[in-house]
mmCIF file of C-alpha atoms in Angstrom:
data_model
loop_
_atom_site.group_PDB
_atom_site.id
_atom_site.type_symbol
_atom_site.label_atom_id
_atom_site.label_comp_id
_atom_site.label_asym_id
_atom_site.label_seq_id
_atom_site.Cartn_x
_atom_site.Cartn_y
_atom_site.Cartn_z
ATOM 1 C CA MET A 1 1.415 -24.353 -5.738
ATOM 2 C CA GLY A 2 0.177 -22.936 -2.158
ATOM 3 C CA CYS A 3 -1.989 -23.268 0.395
ATOM 4 C CA ALA A 4 -3.597 -20.540 2.411
ATOM 5 C CA ILE A 5 -4.527 -20.782 5.909
ATOM 6 C CA ASN A 6 -7.888 -20.949 5.407
ATOM 7 C CA GLY A 7 -8.185 -22.921 2.868
ATOM 8 C CA CYS A 8 -5.483 -25.692 4.528
ATOM 9 C CA VAL A 9 -8.461 -25.574 7.444
ATOM 10 C CA GLU A 10 -11.336 -26.328 5.502
ATOM 11 C CA LYS A 11 -9.674 -29.098 3.379
ATOM 12 C CA GLN A 12 -9.003 -30.997 6.994
ATOM 13 C CA VAL A 13 -11.558 -29.718 9.099
ATOM 14 C CA ASN A 14 -15.871 -29.809 8.226
ATOM 15 C CA PHE A 15 -17.137 -26.754 9.969
ATOM 16 C CA THR A 16 -20.939 -26.753 10.588
ATOM 17 C CA GLN A 17 -23.267 -24.088 9.889
ATOM 18 C CA ILE A 18 -23.771 -23.155 13.543
ATOM 19 C CA GLU A 19 -19.489 -22.992 13.871
ATOM 20 C CA PHE A 20 -18.957 -20.641 11.195
ATOM 21 C CA ARG A 21 -21.361 -18.451 12.395
ATOM 22 C CA GLY A 22 -19.869 -19.206 15.884
ATOM 23 C CA SER A 23 -16.317 -18.535 14.955
ATOM 24 C CA GLY A 24 -17.288 -15.350 12.897
ATOM 25 C CA ALA A 25 -19.260 -13.812 15.911
ATOM 26 C CA ALA A 26 -15.788 -14.672 17.686
ATOM 27 C CA VAL A 27 -13.612 -13.327 15.305
ATOM 28 C CA ILE A 28 -15.736 -9.902 15.282
ATOM 29 C CA PHE A 29 -16.035 -9.271 18.843
ATOM 30 C CA LEU A 30 -11.873 -9.498 18.852
ATOM 31 C CA LEU A 31 -11.905 -6.885 16.295
ATOM 32 C CA PHE A 32 -14.420 -4.401 17.788
ATOM 33 C CA LEU A 33 -12.524 -5.533 21.282
ATOM 34 C CA GLN A 34 -9.703 -3.003 20.511
ATOM 35 C CA LEU A 35 -12.051 -0.151 20.286
ATOM 36 C CA ALA A 36 -12.198 -0.570 24.462
ATOM 37 C CA VAL A 37 -8.873 0.496 24.949
ATOM 38 C CA VAL A 38 -9.480 3.613 22.293
ATOM 39 C CA ILE A 39 -12.675 4.256 24.683
ATOM 40 C CA LYS A 40 -11.124 4.069 27.919
ATOM 41 C CA GLU A 41 -8.310 6.301 26.991
ATOM 42 C CA GLU A 42 -10.560 9.154 25.612
ATOM 43 C CA PHE A 43 -12.342 8.446 28.818
ATOM 44 C CA ASN A 44 -9.618 9.103 30.884
ATOM 45 C CA LEU A 45 -8.090 12.399 28.674
ATOM 46 C CA TRP A 46 -11.631 13.419 28.886
ATOM 47 C CA LYS A 47 -11.616 13.052 32.694
ATOM 48 C CA PHE A 48 -7.889 15.236 32.969
ATOM 49 C CA LYS A 49 -9.394 17.921 30.998
ATOM 50 C CA GLU A 50 -12.138 18.450 33.061
ATOM 51 C CA GLN A 51 -10.439 18.328 36.167
ATOM 52 C CA ALA A 52 -8.037 20.849 35.133
ATOM 53 C CA LEU A 53 -10.116 23.186 33.371
ATOM 54 C CA ASN A 54 -12.149 25.539 36.134
ATOM 55 C CA PRO A 55 -15.396 24.560 34.979
ATOM 56 C CA ASP A 56 -17.259 27.848 36.832
ATOM 57 C CA THR A 57 -14.967 29.957 34.225
ATOM 58 C CA GLU A 58 -16.166 30.297 30.742
ATOM 59 C CA ILE A 59 -13.588 30.761 28.036
ATOM 60 C CA SER A 60 -14.447 32.475 25.270
ATOM 61 C CA ARG A 61 -13.828 31.329 21.619
ATOM 62 C CA LEU A 62 -11.787 34.054 20.245
ATOM 63 C CA PRO A 63 -11.172 33.544 16.625
ATOM 64 C CA PRO A 64 -7.476 32.560 15.625
ATOM 65 C CA PRO A 65 -5.489 35.583 15.243
ATOM 66 C CA SER A 66 -4.354 36.341 11.279
ATOM 67 C CA LEU A 67 -0.635 35.692 10.335
ATOM 68 C CA PRO A 68 1.181 39.016 9.272
ATOM 69 C CA GLU A 69 1.785 38.912 5.140
ATOM 70 C CA SER A 70 5.401 38.418 5.809
ATOM 71 C CA THR A 71 4.674 35.266 7.612
ATOM 72 C CA ALA A 72 2.038 33.928 5.191
ATOM 73 C CA ALA A 73 4.290 34.549 2.429
ATOM 74 C CA GLU A 74 7.373 32.618 4.542
ATOM 75 C CA SER A 75 4.688 29.597 5.148
ATOM 76 C CA SER A 76 3.495 29.760 1.089
ATOM 77 C CA GLN A 77 7.732 29.862 0.330
ATOM 78 C CA LYS A 78 7.986 26.662 1.982
ATOM 79 C CA GLN A 79 5.177 24.984 0.777
ATOM 80 C CA VAL A 80 6.608 25.868 -2.962
ATOM 81 C CA PHE A 81 9.861 25.025 -1.812
ATOM 82 C CA CYS A 82 9.289 22.229 0.238
ATOM 83 C CA LEU A 83 11.306 19.215 -2.310
ATOM 84 C CA SER A 84 14.870 21.202 -1.912
ATOM 85 C CA ASN A 85 14.858 20.041 2.144
ATOM 86 C CA VAL A 86 14.302 16.334 0.714
ATOM 87 C CA PHE A 87 18.192 15.350 1.015
ATOM 88 C CA HIS A 88 18.546 17.856 4.321
ATOM 89 C CA PRO A 89 16.267 15.309 6.935
ATOM 90 C CA PRO A 90 15.946 16.584 10.645
ATOM 91 C CA GLU A 91 17.456 14.702 13.349
ATOM 92 C CA ARG A 92 16.661 10.941 13.913
ATOM 93 C CA GLY A 93 12.953 10.726 15.940
ATOM 94 C CA GLY A 94 11.984 14.370 14.627
ATOM 95 C CA ASP A 95 9.084 14.707 12.066
ATOM 96 C CA TYR A 96 10.146 13.840 8.944
ATOM 97 C CA THR A 97 8.394 14.841 5.606
ATOM 98 C CA ILE A 98 7.044 12.295 2.961
ATOM 99 C CA PRO A 99 9.494 12.882 0.621
ATOM 100 C CA GLN A 100 12.881 12.891 3.594
ATOM 101 C CA ALA A 101 11.692 9.718 4.344
ATOM 102 C CA LEU A 102 11.265 8.016 0.909
ATOM 103 C CA PHE A 103 14.897 9.143 0.044
ATOM 104 C CA SER A 104 15.968 8.053 3.670
ATOM 105 C CA ILE A 105 19.034 4.988 3.646
ATOM 106 C CA ASP A 106 17.211 4.215 6.893
ATOM 107 C CA LEU A 107 13.874 3.853 5.668
ATOM 108 C CA LEU A 108 15.140 1.861 2.906
ATOM 109 C CA ILE A 109 17.368 -0.053 4.843
ATOM 110 C CA LEU A 110 14.938 -1.111 6.752
ATOM 111 C CA VAL A 111 11.886 -2.442 4.085
ATOM 112 C CA LEU A 112 14.956 -4.202 2.046
ATOM 113 C CA ALA A 113 15.868 -6.119 5.862
ATOM 114 C CA SER A 114 11.961 -6.688 5.791
ATOM 115 C CA ILE A 115 11.499 -8.102 2.515
ATOM 116 C CA CYS A 116 13.872 -10.566 3.285
ATOM 117 C CA GLY A 117 12.564 -11.250 6.818
ATOM 118 C CA LEU A 118 8.940 -11.341 5.953
ATOM 119 C CA GLY A 119 9.129 -12.685 2.324
ATOM 120 C CA GLY A 120 10.797 -16.328 4.379
ATOM 121 C CA SER A 121 8.126 -16.112 6.679
ATOM 122 C CA LEU A 122 4.982 -15.751 4.544
ATOM 123 C CA THR A 123 6.007 -18.464 2.079
ATOM 124 C CA VAL A 124 5.975 -20.930 5.749
ATOM 125 C CA VAL A 125 2.594 -19.284 6.168
ATOM 126 C CA ASP A 126 1.046 -19.771 2.930
ATOM 127 C CA ASN A 127 2.353 -22.797 2.067
ATOM 128 C CA LEU A 128 2.150 -24.369 5.631
ATOM 129 C CA GLY A 129 -0.696 -27.350 4.917
ATOM 130 C CA GLN A 130 0.956 -28.137 1.256
ATOM 131 C CA ILE A 131 4.800 -28.434 3.465
ATOM 132 C CA GLY A 132 3.164 -31.032 6.139
ATOM 133 C CA THR A 133 1.749 -33.248 3.093
ATOM 134 C CA SER A 134 5.118 -33.145 1.151
ATOM 135 C CA LEU A 135 6.990 -33.953 4.180
ATOM 136 C CA GLY A 136 4.464 -37.171 5.121
ATOM 137 C CA TYR A 137 2.860 -35.786 8.438
ATOM 138 C CA PRO A 138 -0.195 -36.915 8.960
ATOM 139 C CA THR A 139 -3.752 -35.386 8.017
ATOM 140 C CA ARG A 140 -4.194 -34.254 11.433
ATOM 141 C CA SER A 141 -1.247 -32.766 12.091
ATOM 142 C CA LEU A 142 -1.701 -29.848 9.653
ATOM 143 C CA SER A 143 -4.251 -28.287 11.677
ATOM 144 C CA THR A 144 -2.054 -28.255 14.344
ATOM 145 C CA PHE A 145 0.650 -27.037 12.471
ATOM 146 C CA ILE A 146 -1.869 -23.845 11.269
ATOM 147 C CA SER A 147 -2.864 -23.094 15.244
ATOM 148 C CA LEU A 148 0.555 -23.122 16.405
ATOM 149 C CA LEU A 149 1.730 -21.062 13.931
ATOM 150 C CA SER A 150 -1.470 -18.231 14.267
ATOM 151 C CA ILE A 151 -0.971 -18.511 18.081
ATOM 152 C CA TRP A 152 2.525 -17.663 17.870
ATOM 153 C CA ASN A 153 1.695 -15.045 15.811
ATOM 154 C CA TYR A 154 0.055 -12.647 18.032
ATOM 155 C CA LEU A 155 2.457 -13.569 20.707
ATOM 156 C CA GLY A 156 5.125 -12.723 18.760
ATOM 157 C CA ARG A 157 3.643 -9.124 18.199
ATOM 158 C CA VAL A 158 2.728 -8.869 21.532
ATOM 159 C CA ALA A 159 5.857 -10.375 22.979
ATOM 160 C CA ALA A 160 8.234 -8.124 20.974
ATOM 161 C CA GLY A 161 6.568 -5.118 21.827
ATOM 162 C CA SER A 162 6.875 -5.691 25.519
ATOM 163 C CA ILE A 163 10.562 -6.927 25.815
ATOM 164 C CA SER A 164 11.942 -4.579 23.567
ATOM 165 C CA GLU A 165 10.473 -1.863 24.949
ATOM 166 C CA THR A 166 11.796 -2.759 28.686
ATOM 167 C CA LEU A 167 15.171 -3.665 26.924
ATOM 168 C CA LEU A 168 15.295 -0.328 25.601
ATOM 169 C CA THR A 169 13.971 2.199 28.348
ATOM 170 C CA LYS A 170 16.467 0.490 31.085
ATOM 171 C CA TYR A 171 19.311 -1.182 29.084
ATOM 172 C CA LYS A 172 19.475 0.998 25.790
ATOM 173 C CA PHE A 173 19.102 -1.840 23.643
ATOM 174 C CA PRO A 174 18.000 -0.262 19.960
ATOM 175 C CA ARG A 175 15.110 -1.834 18.996
ATOM 176 C CA PRO A 176 16.775 -2.877 15.323
ATOM 177 C CA LEU A 177 19.013 -4.849 17.011
ATOM 178 C CA MET A 178 15.913 -6.959 18.511
ATOM 179 C CA LEU A 179 14.943 -7.075 14.448
ATOM 180 C CA THR A 180 18.446 -8.322 13.691
ATOM 181 C CA LEU A 181 17.868 -11.086 16.099
ATOM 182 C CA ILE A 182 14.381 -12.069 15.155
ATOM 183 C CA LEU A 183 15.777 -12.776 11.524
ATOM 184 C CA LEU A 184 18.361 -14.594 13.045
ATOM 185 C CA LEU A 185 15.953 -16.728 15.007
ATOM 186 C CA SER A 186 13.660 -17.314 11.834
ATOM 187 C CA CYS A 187 16.662 -18.863 10.068
ATOM 188 C CA VAL A 188 16.629 -21.742 12.543
ATOM 189 C CA GLY A 189 12.948 -22.176 11.843
ATOM 190 C CA HIS A 190 13.611 -22.192 7.925
ATOM 191 C CA LEU A 191 16.752 -25.059 8.201
ATOM 192 C CA LEU A 192 14.331 -27.421 9.993
ATOM 193 C CA ILE A 193 11.904 -27.299 7.659
ATOM 194 C CA ALA A 194 14.827 -27.354 4.787
ATOM 195 C CA PHE A 195 16.398 -30.627 6.393
ATOM 196 C CA ASN A 196 13.356 -32.135 7.659
ATOM 197 C CA ILE A 197 14.314 -33.514 11.235
ATOM 198 C CA LYS A 198 11.713 -35.313 12.846
ATOM 199 C CA ASN A 199 8.979 -34.276 14.014
ATOM 200 C CA SER A 200 10.720 -30.297 13.540
ATOM 201 C CA LEU A 201 7.902 -28.858 11.322
ATOM 202 C CA TYR A 202 6.001 -28.343 14.638
ATOM 203 C CA VAL A 203 9.206 -26.674 16.553
ATOM 204 C CA ALA A 204 9.536 -24.669 13.140
ATOM 205 C CA SER A 205 5.337 -24.060 13.296
ATOM 206 C CA VAL A 206 6.344 -22.289 16.441
ATOM 207 C CA ILE A 207 9.302 -20.308 15.593
ATOM 208 C CA ILE A 208 8.330 -18.888 12.277
ATOM 209 C CA GLY A 209 4.779 -17.891 13.809
ATOM 210 C CA PHE A 210 6.593 -16.100 16.539
ATOM 211 C CA CYS A 211 9.423 -14.122 14.446
ATOM 212 C CA PHE A 212 6.619 -13.492 11.529
ATOM 213 C CA GLY A 213 4.581 -11.485 14.337
ATOM 214 C CA ALA A 214 7.726 -10.193 16.026
ATOM 215 C CA GLN A 215 9.017 -8.347 12.716
ATOM 216 C CA TRP A 216 5.875 -6.349 12.193
ATOM 217 C CA ALA A 217 5.800 -5.240 16.190
ATOM 218 C CA LEU A 218 9.081 -3.963 15.326
ATOM 219 C CA LEU A 219 9.206 -2.541 11.834
ATOM 220 C CA TYR A 220 6.213 -0.283 12.587
ATOM 221 C CA ALA A 221 7.919 0.117 16.072
ATOM 222 C CA ILE A 222 11.173 1.628 14.621
ATOM 223 C CA ILE A 223 9.558 3.434 11.902
ATOM 224 C CA SER A 224 7.643 5.991 14.533
ATOM 225 C CA GLU A 225 11.100 6.181 16.647
ATOM 226 C CA ILE A 226 13.518 7.457 13.689
ATOM 227 C CA PHE A 227 10.614 9.224 11.502
ATOM 228 C CA GLY A 228 8.226 11.188 14.079
ATOM 229 C CA LEU A 229 4.509 10.509 13.933
ATOM 230 C CA LYS A 230 3.463 13.714 11.922
ATOM 231 C CA HIS A 231 3.233 11.374 8.991
ATOM 232 C CA TYR A 232 3.479 8.114 10.330
ATOM 233 C CA SER A 233 0.401 6.789 8.851
ATOM 234 C CA THR A 234 1.995 7.037 5.263
ATOM 235 C CA PHE A 235 5.367 5.622 6.534
ATOM 236 C CA PHE A 236 3.573 2.162 8.160
ATOM 237 C CA ASN A 237 1.493 2.022 4.454
ATOM 238 C CA PHE A 238 5.009 2.255 2.804
ATOM 239 C CA ALA A 239 6.492 -0.051 4.878
ATOM 240 C CA GLY A 240 3.565 -2.408 4.518
ATOM 241 C CA VAL A 241 4.619 -3.170 0.787
ATOM 242 C CA ALA A 242 7.596 -5.469 1.891
ATOM 243 C CA SER A 243 5.099 -8.018 2.348
ATOM 244 C CA PRO A 244 4.109 -8.544 -1.042
ATOM 245 C CA ILE A 245 7.398 -8.036 -2.670
ATOM 246 C CA GLY A 246 8.774 -11.004 -0.058
ATOM 247 C CA SER A 247 6.048 -13.184 -1.044
ATOM 248 C CA TYR A 248 6.308 -12.614 -4.697
ATOM 249 C CA LEU A 249 9.925 -13.249 -4.649
ATOM 250 C CA LEU A 250 10.628 -15.780 -2.219
ATOM 251 C CA ASN A 251 7.057 -17.872 -2.205
ATOM 252 C CA VAL A 252 6.144 -17.477 -6.221
ATOM 253 C CA ARG A 253 9.474 -16.915 -7.691
ATOM 254 C CA VAL A 254 11.295 -19.116 -5.428
ATOM 255 C CA ALA A 255 9.909 -21.851 -3.593
ATOM 256 C CA GLY A 256 6.647 -22.203 -6.043
ATOM 257 C CA HIS A 257 8.813 -22.730 -9.179
ATOM 258 C CA LEU A 258 11.139 -25.074 -7.231
ATOM 259 C CA TYR A 259 8.512 -27.056 -5.968
ATOM 260 C CA ASP A 260 6.930 -27.055 -9.275
ATOM 261 C CA LYS A 261 10.427 -28.639 -10.589
ATOM 262 C CA GLU A 262 10.653 -30.963 -8.401
ATOM 263 C CA ALA A 263 7.143 -32.211 -8.827
ATOM 264 C CA LYS A 264 7.787 -33.251 -12.747
ATOM 265 C CA ARG A 265 10.814 -34.397 -11.939
ATOM 266 C CA GLN A 266 9.169 -37.247 -9.787
ATOM 267 C CA MET A 267 6.534 -37.720 -12.315
ATOM 268 C CA ALA A 268 8.942 -38.141 -15.005
ATOM 269 C CA ALA A 269 10.562 -40.629 -13.307
ATOM 270 C CA LEU A 270 7.599 -42.565 -12.379
ATOM 271 C CA GLY A 271 7.103 -42.609 -16.328
ATOM 272 C CA ILE A 272 3.631 -40.346 -15.601
ATOM 273 C CA GLN A 273 2.692 -37.818 -18.050
ATOM 274 C CA ARG A 274 0.907 -34.487 -16.789
ATOM 275 C CA LYS A 275 -2.411 -33.726 -18.192
ATOM 276 C CA PRO A 276 -3.132 -30.106 -19.010
ATOM 277 C CA GLY A 277 -4.359 -28.383 -15.716
ATOM 278 C CA GLU A 278 -3.270 -30.984 -13.921
ATOM 279 C CA GLU A 279 -2.188 -30.183 -9.914
ATOM 280 C CA LEU A 280 1.378 -30.895 -9.493
ATOM 281 C CA ASN A 281 2.069 -32.786 -5.992
ATOM 282 C CA CYS A 282 5.065 -33.556 -4.749
ATOM 283 C CA SER A 283 6.253 -35.483 -2.109
ATOM 284 C CA GLY A 284 9.779 -35.776 0.251
ATOM 285 C CA VAL A 285 12.208 -33.493 1.657
ATOM 286 C CA GLU A 286 13.329 -32.489 -1.811
ATOM 287 C CA CYS A 287 10.226 -30.372 -2.390
ATOM 288 C CA PHE A 288 10.955 -27.532 -0.476
ATOM 289 C CA LYS A 289 14.633 -28.305 0.621
ATOM 290 C CA LEU A 290 16.408 -26.170 -1.721
ATOM 291 C CA ALA A 291 13.721 -23.110 -1.038
ATOM 292 C CA PHE A 292 14.498 -22.960 2.554
ATOM 293 C CA ILE A 293 18.142 -23.384 1.938
ATOM 294 C CA ILE A 294 17.679 -20.136 -0.499
ATOM 295 C CA ILE A 295 15.154 -18.154 2.208
ATOM 296 C CA THR A 296 17.856 -19.236 4.645
ATOM 297 C CA GLY A 297 20.556 -17.312 2.758
ATOM 298 C CA VAL A 298 18.398 -14.508 1.856
ATOM 299 C CA THR A 299 16.949 -14.309 5.623
ATOM 300 C CA VAL A 300 20.708 -14.165 7.320
ATOM 301 C CA PHE A 301 21.529 -11.411 4.454
ATOM 302 C CA GLY A 302 18.454 -9.032 5.317
ATOM 303 C CA SER A 303 19.686 -9.193 9.416
ATOM 304 C CA LEU A 304 23.280 -8.024 8.193
ATOM 305 C CA VAL A 305 20.991 -5.277 6.539
ATOM 306 C CA SER A 306 19.048 -4.758 9.688
ATOM 307 C CA PHE A 307 22.593 -4.712 11.284
ATOM 308 C CA MET A 308 23.338 -2.135 9.398
ATOM 309 C CA LEU A 309 20.864 0.234 10.615
ATOM 310 C CA VAL A 310 21.860 -0.792 14.329
ATOM 311 C CA ILE A 311 25.393 0.790 13.292
ATOM 312 C CA ARG A 312 23.603 4.178 11.725
ATOM 313 C CA THR A 313 21.182 4.624 14.482
ATOM 314 C CA ARG A 314 23.255 3.534 17.737
ATOM 315 C CA ARG A 315 23.656 6.986 19.061
ATOM 316 C CA PHE A 316 20.123 7.784 18.598
ATOM 317 C CA TYR A 317 19.017 4.947 20.877
ATOM 318 C CA GLN A 318 21.806 5.744 23.342
ATOM 319 C CA THR A 319 19.612 9.224 23.863
ATOM 320 C CA ASP A 320 16.505 9.566 25.121
ATOM 321 C CA ILE A 321 14.229 9.360 22.809
ATOM 322 C CA TYR A 322 11.533 10.314 24.782
ATOM 323 C CA LYS A 323 12.635 13.074 25.870
ATOM 324 C CA LYS A 324 10.618 15.102 23.502
ATOM 325 C CA PHE A 325 7.451 13.496 24.153
ATOM 326 C CA ARG A 326 7.588 14.148 27.731
ATOM 327 C CA GLU A 327 8.089 17.456 27.246
ATOM 328 C CA GLU A 328 5.789 18.434 24.774
ATOM 329 C CA ALA A 329 3.221 16.404 27.223
ATOM 330 C CA LYS A 330 4.313 19.172 29.894
ATOM 331 C CA ALA A 331 3.758 21.845 27.817
ATOM 332 C CA ASP A 332 0.302 20.865 26.685
ATOM 333 C CA GLU A 333 -0.407 20.365 30.465
ATOM 334 C CA ALA A 334 1.160 24.009 31.441
ATOM 335 C CA LYS A 335 -1.086 25.593 28.792
ATOM 336 C CA THR A 336 -4.390 23.665 29.796
ATOM 337 C CA VAL A 337 -3.719 24.977 32.929
ATOM 338 C CA THR A 338 -2.741 28.523 32.300
ATOM 339 C CA VAL A 339 -6.176 28.020 30.218
ATOM 340 C CA ALA A 340 -8.134 26.962 33.057
ATOM 341 C CA ASN A 341 -6.990 29.866 35.546
ATOM 342 C CA GLY A 342 -7.743 32.555 32.620
#
């Protein structure tokens, strides 16, 4: 049970060695193209510093001042007793420590909502070819579904970030509410698969692809805004655990189990006895119907969980959440100018 995207593509389309190399080179180029953004920003930062600093003035590099014994003792004491503040985190938007974030209700809510949302989307991603085959779509359409899902996955990541940012800065529209709406939108795609409306899998591929990409973009943006950037890389990886958990629960334990059950029922109805190790094949709307009805219910539950985060963070998102970063940037700029002027 299950069909990875690359596996489905290789089954439906024959690639020559030159095409494999060309597509691989294109993918590598696109991956490294992102470095252009980093290089550009680093160049702009270097240029800004060059303009701020006086090239004729040599700045002596002094060793950092030694801390007084009392200050060093206090710092050591803070490190020893850092766990004492686990349940006393800073205000939202401040830099949470790792234990503070892990025991935060906000993060648990966010991960639970992501498990419900990403689990259903990954079920479609991993089994899109098999879904199309069981619903009777022609072989040539399977590659179309995969292309639509991949393209709209990318567009979802881009659009969700830019649209939510515009709504947040102009109208104070909270980003968790955008996540809630995305989860509800993905339910439409799940129901289209469950009830197999004519040619609905084309639309479902677009919806699920867009929502899958949008969920990732919103998840990481919300984490950076609520828990700060000091330990963002750790929070980033911790939130990513929602993907394998959701995939295992909804893809393997729900969709996989129900698909195999229906396939065995169809074999028994035809009087066919399964041979050891034989792959199960199911055809008809019943193969995935119950699974995606369950997934729809789980995703609706995830949207309700996400709405709890909307309620908890509504006051935070009504404030200027970027004020702190502007003040820090001004302070750094003033410090740079001061150093340049000697």
